[in-house]
Amino acid sequence: LTTMKKTYSLWLIPAGGFYRQCVRRMKQLSRQYRAPNFLPHITLLGLIKGEEKTMVAHSAELAEALPVLRLQIKTIVGGSQYHKSVFGRIKKQPALMAAHRRAKTIFAVPDGRQAAGKTPPYDPHLSFVYGQFDRRTKAAIKKFLHELIGSKFALDKLDLYLTDQPKPRAWR
């Protein structure tokens, strides 16, 4: 009998009014641009391979160790990746970077690598819309989100998501 290793991601979830504001804007963008709808989050650690029981236990251990994080959106960026099409770049604060390192330690992810292979350095961000859009569309979306630049918000919840399917609606 073998147990299946699946791919998971750890998401930090914004709190309160900022969360609700993001949900409203993201739903509007999803409808307007026929893009997938997903919950506002900052990925603390992605592409983690493991068995569900172990992943849940590690997540609980990490959640106990993390303080409430208070972060800020530095700027709104139009990216070239599907999952980073238009996003808020998050100011890299020491507590966030320490939380990322702690997550890598608990989940036994070596430095410079995520569990599924080589990845770029940790780039904390909050995606607002997924998809492939032209430059003009990204500019319009950035303008729609412009007032969020400088927003300060708390992250008081850590969620473990099964992200082994490419479509966000399959994530749970």
PDB file of N, CA, C and O in Angstrom, residues 65-141:
ATOM      1  N   ALA A  65       3.367  28.876  15.255  1.00  0.00           N
ATOM      2  CA  ALA A  65       4.608  29.639  15.396  1.00  0.00           C
ATOM      3  C   ALA A  65       4.550  31.038  14.779  1.00  0.00           C
ATOM      4  O   ALA A  65       5.372  31.889  15.107  1.00  0.00           O
ATOM      5  N   LEU A  66       3.587  31.269  13.894  1.00  0.00           N
ATOM      6  CA  LEU A  66       3.560  32.546  13.170  1.00  0.00           C
ATOM      7  C   LEU A  66       2.818  33.638  13.941  1.00  0.00           C
ATOM      8  O   LEU A  66       1.723  33.403  14.446  1.00  0.00           O
ATOM      9  N   PRO A  67       3.393  34.837  13.942  1.00  0.00           N
ATOM     10  CA  PRO A  67       2.646  35.978  14.481  1.00  0.00           C
ATOM     11  C   PRO A  67       1.676  36.492  13.412  1.00  0.00           C
ATOM     12  O   PRO A  67       1.755  36.090  12.249  1.00  0.00           O
ATOM     13  N   VAL A  68       0.769  37.382  13.806  1.00  0.00           N
ATOM     14  CA  VAL A  68      -0.022  38.103  12.812  1.00  0.00           C
ATOM     15  C   VAL A  68       0.966  38.988  12.050  1.00  0.00           C
ATOM     16  O   VAL A  68       1.758  39.711  12.653  1.00  0.00           O
ATOM     17  N   LEU A  69       0.951  38.880  10.731  1.00  0.00           N
ATOM     18  CA  LEU A  69       1.863  39.671   9.905  1.00  0.00           C
ATOM     19  C   LEU A  69       1.166  40.926   9.423  1.00  0.00           C
ATOM     20  O   LEU A  69      -0.001  40.889   9.042  1.00  0.00           O
ATOM     21  N   ARG A  70       1.858  42.031   9.457  1.00  0.00           N
ATOM     22  CA  ARG A  70       1.318  43.304   8.975  1.00  0.00           C
ATOM     23  C   ARG A  70       2.163  43.724   7.774  1.00  0.00           C
ATOM     24  O   ARG A  70       3.349  43.996   7.909  1.00  0.00           O
ATOM     25  N   LEU A  71       1.505  43.752   6.612  1.00  0.00           N
ATOM     26  CA  LEU A  71       2.227  43.978   5.362  1.00  0.00           C
ATOM     27  C   LEU A  71       1.675  45.178   4.607  1.00  0.00           C
ATOM     28  O   LEU A  71       0.654  45.753   4.986  1.00  0.00           O
ATOM     29  N   GLN A  72       2.352  45.496   3.501  1.00  0.00           N
ATOM     30  CA  GLN A  72       1.967  46.643   2.690  1.00  0.00           C
ATOM     31  C   GLN A  72       2.198  46.343   1.216  1.00  0.00           C
ATOM     32  O   GLN A  72       3.187  45.702   0.852  1.00  0.00           O
ATOM     33  N   ILE A  73       1.268  46.815   0.387  1.00  0.00           N
ATOM     34  CA  ILE A  73       1.431  46.706  -1.065  1.00  0.00           C
ATOM     35  C   ILE A  73       2.303  47.870  -1.537  1.00  0.00           C
ATOM     36  O   ILE A  73       1.947  49.033  -1.342  1.00  0.00           O
ATOM     37  N   LYS A  74       3.467  47.527  -2.131  1.00  0.00           N
ATOM     38  CA  LYS A  74       4.398  48.552  -2.617  1.00  0.00           C
ATOM     39  C   LYS A  74       3.936  49.154  -3.932  1.00  0.00           C
ATOM     40  O   LYS A  74       4.009  50.360  -4.134  1.00  0.00           O
ATOM     41  N   THR A  75       3.498  48.280  -4.839  1.00  0.00           N
ATOM     42  CA  THR A  75       3.114  48.734  -6.177  1.00  0.00           C
ATOM     43  C   THR A  75       2.244  47.665  -6.836  1.00  0.00           C
ATOM     44  O   THR A  75       2.184  46.539  -6.369  1.00  0.00           O
ATOM     45  N   ILE A  76       1.567  48.046  -7.908  1.00  0.00           N
ATOM     46  CA  ILE A  76       0.796  47.093  -8.709  1.00  0.00           C
ATOM     47  C   ILE A  76       1.595  46.829  -9.977  1.00  0.00           C
ATOM     48  O   ILE A  76       2.034  47.765 -10.646  1.00  0.00           O
ATOM     49  N   VAL A  77       1.784  45.547 -10.291  1.00  0.00           N
ATOM     50  CA  VAL A  77       2.669  45.144 -11.385  1.00  0.00           C
ATOM     51  C   VAL A  77       1.902  44.289 -12.388  1.00  0.00           C
ATOM     52  O   VAL A  77       1.078  43.457 -12.000  1.00  0.00           O
ATOM     53  N   GLY A  78       2.191  44.498 -13.670  1.00  0.00           N
ATOM     54  CA  GLY A  78       1.698  43.610 -14.720  1.00  0.00           C
ATOM     55  C   GLY A  78       2.806  42.630 -15.059  1.00  0.00           C
ATOM     56  O   GLY A  78       3.871  43.043 -15.500  1.00  0.00           O
ATOM     57  N   GLY A  79       2.569  41.349 -14.802  1.00  0.00           N
ATOM     58  CA  GLY A  79       3.598  40.343 -15.030  1.00  0.00           C
ATOM     59  C   GLY A  79       3.350  39.542 -16.292  1.00  0.00           C
ATOM     60  O   GLY A  79       2.352  39.738 -16.996  1.00  0.00           O
ATOM     61  N   SER A  80       4.248  38.593 -16.561  1.00  0.00           N
ATOM     62  CA  SER A  80       4.142  37.793 -17.784  1.00  0.00           C
ATOM     63  C   SER A  80       3.680  36.360 -17.507  1.00  0.00           C
ATOM     64  O   SER A  80       3.429  35.618 -18.436  1.00  0.00           O
ATOM     65  N   GLN A  81       3.575  35.978 -16.237  1.00  0.00           N
ATOM     66  CA  GLN A  81       3.149  34.620 -15.903  1.00  0.00           C
ATOM     67  C   GLN A  81       1.641  34.572 -15.678  1.00  0.00           C
ATOM     68  O   GLN A  81       1.054  35.529 -15.187  1.00  0.00           O
ATOM     69  N   TYR A  82       1.041  33.450 -16.017  1.00  0.00           N
ATOM     70  CA  TYR A  82      -0.407  33.274 -15.866  1.00  0.00           C
ATOM     71  C   TYR A  82      -0.867  33.598 -14.442  1.00  0.00           C
ATOM     72  O   TYR A  82      -1.853  34.305 -14.252  1.00  0.00           O
ATOM     73  N   HIS A  83      -0.160  33.081 -13.432  1.00  0.00           N
ATOM     74  CA  HIS A  83      -0.558  33.280 -12.041  1.00  0.00           C
ATOM     75  C   HIS A  83      -0.035  34.586 -11.454  1.00  0.00           C
ATOM     76  O   HIS A  83      -0.306  34.889 -10.289  1.00  0.00           O
ATOM     77  N   LYS A  84       0.706  35.347 -12.237  1.00  0.00           N
ATOM     78  CA  LYS A  84       1.193  36.662 -11.800  1.00  0.00           C
ATOM     79  C   LYS A  84       0.938  37.673 -12.920  1.00  0.00           C
ATOM     80  O   LYS A  84       1.810  38.428 -13.306  1.00  0.00           O
ATOM     81  N   SER A  85      -0.300  37.677 -13.405  1.00  0.00           N
ATOM     82  CA  SER A  85      -0.649  38.550 -14.520  1.00  0.00           C
ATOM     83  C   SER A  85      -0.693  40.009 -14.078  1.00  0.00           C
ATOM     84  O   SER A  85      -0.051  40.862 -14.661  1.00  0.00           O
ATOM     85  N   VAL A  86      -1.493  40.294 -13.049  1.00  0.00           N
ATOM     86  CA  VAL A  86      -1.502  41.617 -12.415  1.00  0.00           C
ATOM     87  C   VAL A  86      -1.549  41.359 -10.914  1.00  0.00           C
ATOM     88  O   VAL A  86      -2.444  40.682 -10.418  1.00  0.00           O
ATOM     89  N   PHE A  87      -0.558  41.909 -10.207  1.00  0.00           N
ATOM     90  CA  PHE A  87      -0.437  41.609  -8.792  1.00  0.00           C
ATOM     91  C   PHE A  87       0.110  42.786  -8.003  1.00  0.00           C
ATOM     92  O   PHE A  87       0.700  43.705  -8.567  1.00  0.00           O
ATOM     93  N   GLY A  88      -0.118  42.739  -6.716  1.00  0.00           N
ATOM     94  CA  GLY A  88       0.464  43.715  -5.803  1.00  0.00           C
ATOM     95  C   GLY A  88       1.772  43.165  -5.273  1.00  0.00           C
ATOM     96  O   GLY A  88       1.795  42.079  -4.695  1.00  0.00           O
ATOM     97  N   ARG A  89       2.846  43.893  -5.503  1.00  0.00           N
ATOM     98  CA  ARG A  89       4.135  43.478  -4.934  1.00  0.00           C
ATOM     99  C   ARG A  89       4.130  43.870  -3.460  1.00  0.00           C
ATOM    100  O   ARG A  89       3.787  44.996  -3.112  1.00  0.00           O
ATOM    101  N   ILE A  90       4.509  42.930  -2.607  1.00  0.00           N
ATOM    102  CA  ILE A  90       4.474  43.129  -1.168  1.00  0.00           C
ATOM    103  C   ILE A  90       5.854  43.537  -0.669  1.00  0.00           C
ATOM    104  O   ILE A  90       6.869  42.946  -1.072  1.00  0.00           O
ATOM    105  N   LYS A  91       5.877  44.550   0.194  1.00  0.00           N
ATOM    106  CA  LYS A  91       7.128  44.986   0.801  1.00  0.00           C
ATOM    107  C   LYS A  91       7.700  43.820   1.605  1.00  0.00           C
ATOM    108  O   LYS A  91       7.011  43.221   2.421  1.00  0.00           O
ATOM    109  N   LYS A  92       8.964  43.486   1.348  1.00  0.00           N
ATOM    110  CA  LYS A  92       9.614  42.353   2.026  1.00  0.00           C
ATOM    111  C   LYS A  92      10.030  42.777   3.431  1.00  0.00           C
ATOM    112  O   LYS A  92      11.106  43.314   3.625  1.00  0.00           O
ATOM    113  N   GLN A  93       9.139  42.525   4.372  1.00  0.00           N
ATOM    114  CA  GLN A  93       9.421  42.886   5.759  1.00  0.00           C
ATOM    115  C   GLN A  93      10.093  41.713   6.463  1.00  0.00           C
ATOM    116  O   GLN A  93       9.837  40.542   6.128  1.00  0.00           O
ATOM    117  N   PRO A  94      10.941  41.995   7.450  1.00  0.00           N
ATOM    118  CA  PRO A  94      11.664  40.921   8.139  1.00  0.00           C
ATOM    119  C   PRO A  94      10.770  39.800   8.677  1.00  0.00           C
ATOM    120  O   PRO A  94      11.119  38.627   8.550  1.00  0.00           O
ATOM    121  N   ALA A  95       9.627  40.129   9.242  1.00  0.00           N
ATOM    122  CA  ALA A  95       8.742  39.094   9.807  1.00  0.00           C
ATOM    123  C   ALA A  95       8.208  38.164   8.718  1.00  0.00           C
ATOM    124  O   ALA A  95       8.075  36.959   8.939  1.00  0.00           O
ATOM    125  N   LEU A  96       7.919  38.699   7.532  1.00  0.00           N
ATOM    126  CA  LEU A  96       7.437  37.876   6.424  1.00  0.00           C
ATOM    127  C   LEU A  96       8.548  36.955   5.920  1.00  0.00           C
ATOM    128  O   LEU A  96       8.323  35.765   5.683  1.00  0.00           O
ATOM    129  N   MET A  97       9.730  37.494   5.764  1.00  0.00           N
ATOM    130  CA  MET A  97      10.838  36.684   5.273  1.00  0.00           C
ATOM    131  C   MET A  97      11.205  35.599   6.300  1.00  0.00           C
ATOM    132  O   MET A  97      11.529  34.474   5.923  1.00  0.00           O
ATOM    133  N   ALA A  98      11.104  35.924   7.591  1.00  0.00           N
ATOM    134  CA  ALA A  98      11.352  34.931   8.643  1.00  0.00           C
ATOM    135  C   ALA A  98      10.278  33.836   8.597  1.00  0.00           C
ATOM    136  O   ALA A  98      10.585  32.654   8.777  1.00  0.00           O
ATOM    137  N   ALA A  99       9.032  34.221   8.333  1.00  0.00           N
ATOM    138  CA  ALA A  99       7.942  33.233   8.228  1.00  0.00           C
ATOM    139  C   ALA A  99       8.192  32.300   7.047  1.00  0.00           C
ATOM    140  O   ALA A  99       7.968  31.087   7.147  1.00  0.00           O
ATOM    141  N   HIS A 100       8.661  32.844   5.933  1.00  0.00           N
ATOM    142  CA  HIS A 100       8.979  32.026   4.759  1.00  0.00           C
ATOM    143  C   HIS A 100      10.100  31.026   5.094  1.00  0.00           C
ATOM    144  O   HIS A 100      10.006  29.839   4.771  1.00  0.00           O
ATOM    145  N   ARG A 101      11.159  31.513   5.745  1.00  0.00           N
ATOM    146  CA  ARG A 101      12.264  30.618   6.130  1.00  0.00           C
ATOM    147  C   ARG A 101      11.782  29.540   7.102  1.00  0.00           C
ATOM    148  O   ARG A 101      12.167  28.373   6.983  1.00  0.00           O
ATOM    149  N   ARG A 102      10.927  29.923   8.046  1.00  0.00           N
ATOM    150  CA  ARG A 102      10.397  28.961   9.021  1.00  0.00           C
ATOM    151  C   ARG A 102       9.575  27.886   8.300  1.00  0.00           C
ATOM    152  O   ARG A 102       9.678  26.698   8.613  1.00  0.00           O
ATOM    153  N   ALA A 103       8.763  28.306   7.331  1.00  0.00           N
ATOM    154  CA  ALA A 103       7.964  27.350   6.565  1.00  0.00           C
ATOM    155  C   ALA A 103       8.871  26.375   5.824  1.00  0.00           C
ATOM    156  O   ALA A 103       8.623  25.160   5.816  1.00  0.00           O
ATOM    157  N   LYS A 104       9.945  26.872   5.208  1.00  0.00           N
ATOM    158  CA  LYS A 104      10.870  25.996   4.486  1.00  0.00           C
ATOM    159  C   LYS A 104      11.524  24.997   5.437  1.00  0.00           C
ATOM    160  O   LYS A 104      11.730  23.843   5.076  1.00  0.00           O
ATOM    161  N   THR A 105      11.819  25.428   6.648  1.00  0.00           N
ATOM    162  CA  THR A 105      12.421  24.533   7.635  1.00  0.00           C
ATOM    163  C   THR A 105      11.435  23.450   8.046  1.00  0.00           C
ATOM    164  O   THR A 105      11.761  22.254   8.030  1.00  0.00           O
ATOM    165  N   ILE A 106      10.217  23.851   8.420  1.00  0.00           N
ATOM    166  CA  ILE A 106       9.217  22.887   8.883  1.00  0.00           C
ATOM    167  C   ILE A 106       8.861  21.884   7.794  1.00  0.00           C
ATOM    168  O   ILE A 106       8.700  20.697   8.061  1.00  0.00           O
ATOM    169  N   PHE A 107       8.759  22.347   6.556  1.00  0.00           N
ATOM    170  CA  PHE A 107       8.392  21.460   5.446  1.00  0.00           C
ATOM    171  C   PHE A 107       9.614  20.829   4.781  1.00  0.00           C
ATOM    172  O   PHE A 107       9.489  20.170   3.749  1.00  0.00           O
ATOM    173  N   ALA A 108      10.793  21.056   5.367  1.00  0.00           N
ATOM    174  CA  ALA A 108      12.048  20.460   4.889  1.00  0.00           C
ATOM    175  C   ALA A 108      12.304  20.755   3.414  1.00  0.00           C
ATOM    176  O   ALA A 108      12.647  19.878   2.621  1.00  0.00           O
ATOM    177  N   VAL A 109      12.129  22.016   3.036  1.00  0.00           N
ATOM    178  CA  VAL A 109      12.411  22.463   1.672  1.00  0.00           C
ATOM    179  C   VAL A 109      13.785  23.136   1.696  1.00  0.00           C
ATOM    180  O   VAL A 109      13.977  24.121   2.398  1.00  0.00           O
ATOM    181  N   PRO A 110      14.769  22.593   0.961  1.00  0.00           N
ATOM    182  CA  PRO A 110      16.121  23.162   0.997  1.00  0.00           C
ATOM    183  C   PRO A 110      16.168  24.590   0.458  1.00  0.00           C
ATOM    184  O   PRO A 110      15.340  24.985  -0.361  1.00  0.00           O
ATOM    185  N   ASP A 111      17.139  25.357   0.925  1.00  0.00           N
ATOM    186  CA  ASP A 111      17.333  26.718   0.411  1.00  0.00           C
ATOM    187  C   ASP A 111      17.570  26.677  -1.084  1.00  0.00           C
ATOM    188  O   ASP A 111      18.235  25.784  -1.595  1.00  0.00           O
ATOM    189  N   GLY A 112      17.008  27.664  -1.792  1.00  0.00           N
ATOM    190  CA  GLY A 112      17.203  27.770  -3.230  1.00  0.00           C
ATOM    191  C   GLY A 112      16.340  26.827  -4.042  1.00  0.00           C
ATOM    192  O   GLY A 112      16.417  26.812  -5.247  1.00  0.00           O
ATOM    193  N   ARG A 113      15.549  25.993  -3.370  1.00  0.00           N
ATOM    194  CA  ARG A 113      14.697  25.037  -4.078  1.00  0.00           C
ATOM    195  C   ARG A 113      13.347  24.972  -3.400  1.00  0.00           C
ATOM    196  O   ARG A 113      13.233  25.124  -2.206  1.00  0.00           O
ATOM    197  N   GLN A 114      12.334  24.730  -4.176  1.00  0.00           N
ATOM    198  CA  GLN A 114      11.049  24.328  -3.628  1.00  0.00           C
ATOM    199  C   GLN A 114      10.991  22.823  -3.861  1.00  0.00           C
ATOM    200  O   GLN A 114      11.836  22.273  -4.555  1.00  0.00           O
ATOM    201  N   ALA A 115      10.017  22.170  -3.302  1.00  0.00           N
ATOM    202  CA  ALA A 115       9.970  20.707  -3.371  1.00  0.00           C
ATOM    203  C   ALA A 115       9.884  20.179  -4.801  1.00  0.00           C
ATOM    204  O   ALA A 115      10.365  19.105  -5.086  1.00  0.00           O
ATOM    205  N   ALA A 116       9.297  20.917  -5.716  1.00  0.00           N
ATOM    206  CA  ALA A 116       9.088  20.408  -7.073  1.00  0.00           C
ATOM    207  C   ALA A 116      10.200  20.817  -8.047  1.00  0.00           C
ATOM    208  O   ALA A 116      10.124  20.531  -9.221  1.00  0.00           O
ATOM    209  N   GLY A 117      11.216  21.495  -7.577  1.00  0.00           N
ATOM    210  CA  GLY A 117      12.298  21.873  -8.471  1.00  0.00           C
ATOM    211  C   GLY A 117      12.819  23.262  -8.175  1.00  0.00           C
ATOM    212  O   GLY A 117      12.407  23.905  -7.228  1.00  0.00           O
ATOM    213  N   LYS A 118      13.735  23.720  -9.000  1.00  0.00           N
ATOM    214  CA  LYS A 118      14.336  25.038  -8.779  1.00  0.00           C
ATOM    215  C   LYS A 118      13.296  26.139  -9.012  1.00  0.00           C
ATOM    216  O   LYS A 118      12.491  26.071  -9.915  1.00  0.00           O
ATOM    217  N   THR A 119      13.348  27.145  -8.165  1.00  0.00           N
ATOM    218  CA  THR A 119      12.446  28.279  -8.295  1.00  0.00           C
ATOM    219  C   THR A 119      13.230  29.557  -8.047  1.00  0.00           C
ATOM    220  O   THR A 119      14.287  29.531  -7.410  1.00  0.00           O
ATOM    221  N   PRO A 120      12.725  30.684  -8.496  1.00  0.00           N
ATOM    222  CA  PRO A 120      13.387  31.956  -8.212  1.00  0.00           C
ATOM    223  C   PRO A 120      13.271  32.291  -6.717  1.00  0.00           C
ATOM    224  O   PRO A 120      12.512  31.650  -5.994  1.00  0.00           O
ATOM    225  N   PRO A 121      14.005  33.292  -6.259  1.00  0.00           N
ATOM    226  CA  PRO A 121      13.904  33.698  -4.853  1.00  0.00           C
ATOM    227  C   PRO A 121      12.460  34.070  -4.490  1.00  0.00           C
ATOM    228  O   PRO A 121      11.662  34.440  -5.357  1.00  0.00           O
ATOM    229  N   TYR A 122      12.146  33.993  -3.205  1.00  0.00           N
ATOM    230  CA  TYR A 122      10.794  34.291  -2.723  1.00  0.00           C
ATOM    231  C   TYR A 122      10.402  35.708  -3.121  1.00  0.00           C
ATOM    232  O   TYR A 122      11.125  36.667  -2.845  1.00  0.00           O
ATOM    233  N   ASP A 123       9.273  35.829  -3.781  1.00  0.00           N
ATOM    234  CA  ASP A 123       8.749  37.110  -4.258  1.00  0.00           C
ATOM    235  C   ASP A 123       7.323  37.272  -3.727  1.00  0.00           C
ATOM    236  O   ASP A 123       6.366  36.888  -4.415  1.00  0.00           O
ATOM    237  N   PRO A 124       7.173  37.785  -2.517  1.00  0.00           N
ATOM    238  CA  PRO A 124       5.820  37.897  -1.956  1.00  0.00           C
ATOM    239  C   PRO A 124       4.947  38.842  -2.781  1.00  0.00           C
ATOM    240  O   PRO A 124       5.356  39.957  -3.100  1.00  0.00           O
ATOM    241  N   HIS A 125       3.761  38.342  -3.126  1.00  0.00           N
ATOM    242  CA  HIS A 125       2.848  39.136  -3.949  1.00  0.00           C
ATOM    243  C   HIS A 125       1.412  38.685  -3.701  1.00  0.00           C
ATOM    244  O   HIS A 125       1.177  37.592  -3.194  1.00  0.00           O
ATOM    245  N   LEU A 126       0.491  39.541  -4.061  1.00  0.00           N
ATOM    246  CA  LEU A 126      -0.931  39.225  -3.988  1.00  0.00           C
ATOM    247  C   LEU A 126      -1.496  39.388  -5.393  1.00  0.00           C
ATOM    248  O   LEU A 126      -1.612  40.509  -5.889  1.00  0.00           O
ATOM    249  N   SER A 127      -1.778  38.260  -6.055  1.00  0.00           N
ATOM    250  CA  SER A 127      -2.334  38.313  -7.415  1.00  0.00           C
ATOM    251  C   SER A 127      -3.800  38.735  -7.351  1.00  0.00           C
ATOM    252  O   SER A 127      -4.538  38.298  -6.471  1.00  0.00           O
ATOM    253  N   PHE A 128      -4.201  39.565  -8.304  1.00  0.00           N
ATOM    254  CA  PHE A 128      -5.586  40.026  -8.366  1.00  0.00           C
ATOM    255  C   PHE A 128      -6.363  39.377  -9.507  1.00  0.00           C
ATOM    256  O   PHE A 128      -7.585  39.316  -9.471  1.00  0.00           O
ATOM    257  N   VAL A 129      -5.634  38.923 -10.527  1.00  0.00           N
ATOM    258  CA  VAL A 129      -6.287  38.273 -11.668  1.00  0.00           C
ATOM    259  C   VAL A 129      -5.272  37.337 -12.314  1.00  0.00           C
ATOM    260  O   VAL A 129      -4.084  37.642 -12.359  1.00  0.00           O
ATOM    261  N   TYR A 130      -5.748  36.177 -12.736  1.00  0.00           N
ATOM    262  CA  TYR A 130      -4.912  35.213 -13.448  1.00  0.00           C
ATOM    263  C   TYR A 130      -5.289  35.262 -14.925  1.00  0.00           C
ATOM    264  O   TYR A 130      -6.456  35.437 -15.273  1.00  0.00           O
ATOM    265  N   GLY A 131      -4.307  35.069 -15.789  1.00  0.00           N
ATOM    266  CA  GLY A 131      -4.590  35.009 -17.217  1.00  0.00           C
ATOM    267  C   GLY A 131      -3.431  35.538 -18.031  1.00  0.00           C
ATOM    268  O   GLY A 131      -2.401  35.945 -17.494  1.00  0.00           O
ATOM    269  N   GLN A 132      -3.618  35.524 -19.331  1.00  0.00           N
ATOM    270  CA  GLN A 132      -2.660  36.101 -20.274  1.00  0.00           C
ATOM    271  C   GLN A 132      -3.359  37.286 -20.933  1.00  0.00           C
ATOM    272  O   GLN A 132      -4.321  37.096 -21.667  1.00  0.00           O
ATOM    273  N   PHE A 133      -2.898  38.485 -20.627  1.00  0.00           N
ATOM    274  CA  PHE A 133      -3.539  39.701 -21.142  1.00  0.00           C
ATOM    275  C   PHE A 133      -2.518  40.549 -21.886  1.00  0.00           C
ATOM    276  O   PHE A 133      -1.326  40.531 -21.563  1.00  0.00           O
ATOM    277  N   ASP A 134      -3.013  41.320 -22.851  1.00  0.00           N
ATOM    278  CA  ASP A 134      -2.109  42.219 -23.568  1.00  0.00           C
ATOM    279  C   ASP A 134      -1.761  43.421 -22.684  1.00  0.00           C
ATOM    280  O   ASP A 134      -2.354  43.637 -21.630  1.00  0.00           O
ATOM    281  N   ARG A 135      -0.791  44.183 -23.139  1.00  0.00           N
ATOM    282  CA  ARG A 135      -0.272  45.320 -22.373  1.00  0.00           C
ATOM    283  C   ARG A 135      -1.371  46.335 -22.037  1.00  0.00           C
ATOM    284  O   ARG A 135      -1.439  46.850 -20.926  1.00  0.00           O
ATOM    285  N   ARG A 136      -2.258  46.602 -22.986  1.00  0.00           N
ATOM    286  CA  ARG A 136      -3.322  47.586 -22.773  1.00  0.00           C
ATOM    287  C   ARG A 136      -4.294  47.122 -21.680  1.00  0.00           C
ATOM    288  O   ARG A 136      -4.710  47.901 -20.838  1.00  0.00           O
ATOM    289  N   THR A 137      -4.640  45.848 -21.719  1.00  0.00           N
ATOM    290  CA  THR A 137      -5.549  45.284 -20.710  1.00  0.00           C
ATOM    291  C   THR A 137      -4.901  45.337 -19.333  1.00  0.00           C
ATOM    292  O   THR A 137      -5.546  45.728 -18.350  1.00  0.00           O
ATOM    293  N   LYS A 138      -3.630  44.960 -19.248  1.00  0.00           N
ATOM    294  CA  LYS A 138      -2.931  45.016 -17.964  1.00  0.00           C
ATOM    295  C   LYS A 138      -2.884  46.452 -17.434  1.00  0.00           C
ATOM    296  O   LYS A 138      -3.049  46.674 -16.233  1.00  0.00           O
ATOM    297  N   ALA A 139      -2.681  47.406 -18.323  1.00  0.00           N
ATOM    298  CA  ALA A 139      -2.651  48.814 -17.899  1.00  0.00           C
ATOM    299  C   ALA A 139      -4.002  49.225 -17.322  1.00  0.00           C
ATOM    300  O   ALA A 139      -4.071  49.928 -16.304  1.00  0.00           O
ATOM    301  N   ALA A 140      -5.086  48.793 -17.950  1.00  0.00           N
ATOM    302  CA  ALA A 140      -6.433  49.105 -17.453  1.00  0.00           C
ATOM    303  C   ALA A 140      -6.677  48.464 -16.090  1.00  0.00           C
ATOM    304  O   ALA A 140      -7.251  49.083 -15.182  1.00  0.00           O
ATOM    305  N   ILE A 141      -6.229  47.238 -15.922  1.00  0.00           N
ATOM    306  CA  ILE A 141      -6.398  46.546 -14.641  1.00  0.00           C
ATOM    307  C   ILE A 141      -5.559  47.231 -13.563  1.00  0.00           C
ATOM    308  O   ILE A 141      -6.029  47.445 -12.442  1.00  0.00           O
TER     309      ILE A 141
END
